[in-house]
């Protein structure tokens, strides 16, 4: 079922997006990382089971900015270690800014493209950096990368340490490492079953004659 849904999304978005892998999911929804066929920007595709009154099919939403209200995976705070659901800008426990270095085209080496290249250089040998998606609340971007040792997709954060030095850390991951094989479109969590109307109850047999 998981592979079937992955293939169905890939076919439905062909020509518009190239699927890169699954990000997270649970009963009733799945999230995929995708690259726009035109321009190459990354986006998150969220597949949700529609209510029965709407036909019981699936709805597909495209996220070009990461909203803190989307409960996809967890962002770990580097300061206190608390896992924050989704992509919040600030840690719900200690208030730390989790967004990292924000692109600044006016600063030398600070444009979005230059920061992306810095992340790729820092991650070489451990992660294949796929690209970045900005946060809806502002701040730095989330750099999505495929971990070379496992094939799973994680989110990287670029922080400034001392002066002009940068530190790169993997801060976002799927809930409890739920995805077993994100590169192949299969996962370890239970995918939603396709909706179907409930069968009509069979008529009760006639009562025996007295």
Steps between C-alpha positions, in 0.01 A plus 500: 500500500778748588679443171169523313427842653853618425466388138154660474633837623798476267273433202249770599772766528713389204613797294452732796704333777764231533456305824820466706367286785261472791542729800249381758152362537235340716146373464318739267793694352845485345763763418743483210798710399487606136688718254316726258562388142517865393759695697614223731364643827416257779150459642322272743195315368248402767255227408195494728201270509191704418188478719242242399251775414752637247522168319757327715789546260832676570584871488850619408639826639824667388715672765757739358561645846526296819219592735549433871142372514581204273563200732762339276786342694686668786759776531745442786619806692881513514486692829268286716452184294119523494326366189261755351230374266534612139708803398451767768727801498539507877539217750184454705705413809788750517409756233817454293480607135513172307510649152875554463674754278260699282603577141613858450587600146657824628757314712811353331446127463155528652265454205273195492706342220829562682371356828374193314847446355651541847262234633589263215870544568458441875279194447718332237570136578211467744194653334386562144342846529186514285409867547329736742149613585438830685294519816164673495592689820829629362852437622731245343407225260472125550760319288368158402762232453520127447719325756751298300529220758125430529328668202251678726418868453578742783491875551823693562540834675784744439598703807765766553747416775787748540550789263453371148520129592199281424383182671278249319279258691222254421204629700188373319402135453189292454311401812695224678688419179174363361625470143690185430581554131425864406703483179283225356161628606433234761456571867456333835189684616143394429370679191133597472278248331303625197154615596203296384132531592381261766319197354123499523382269779348179375128471562409287795356157408122477535378373832384137491128453473323432828 
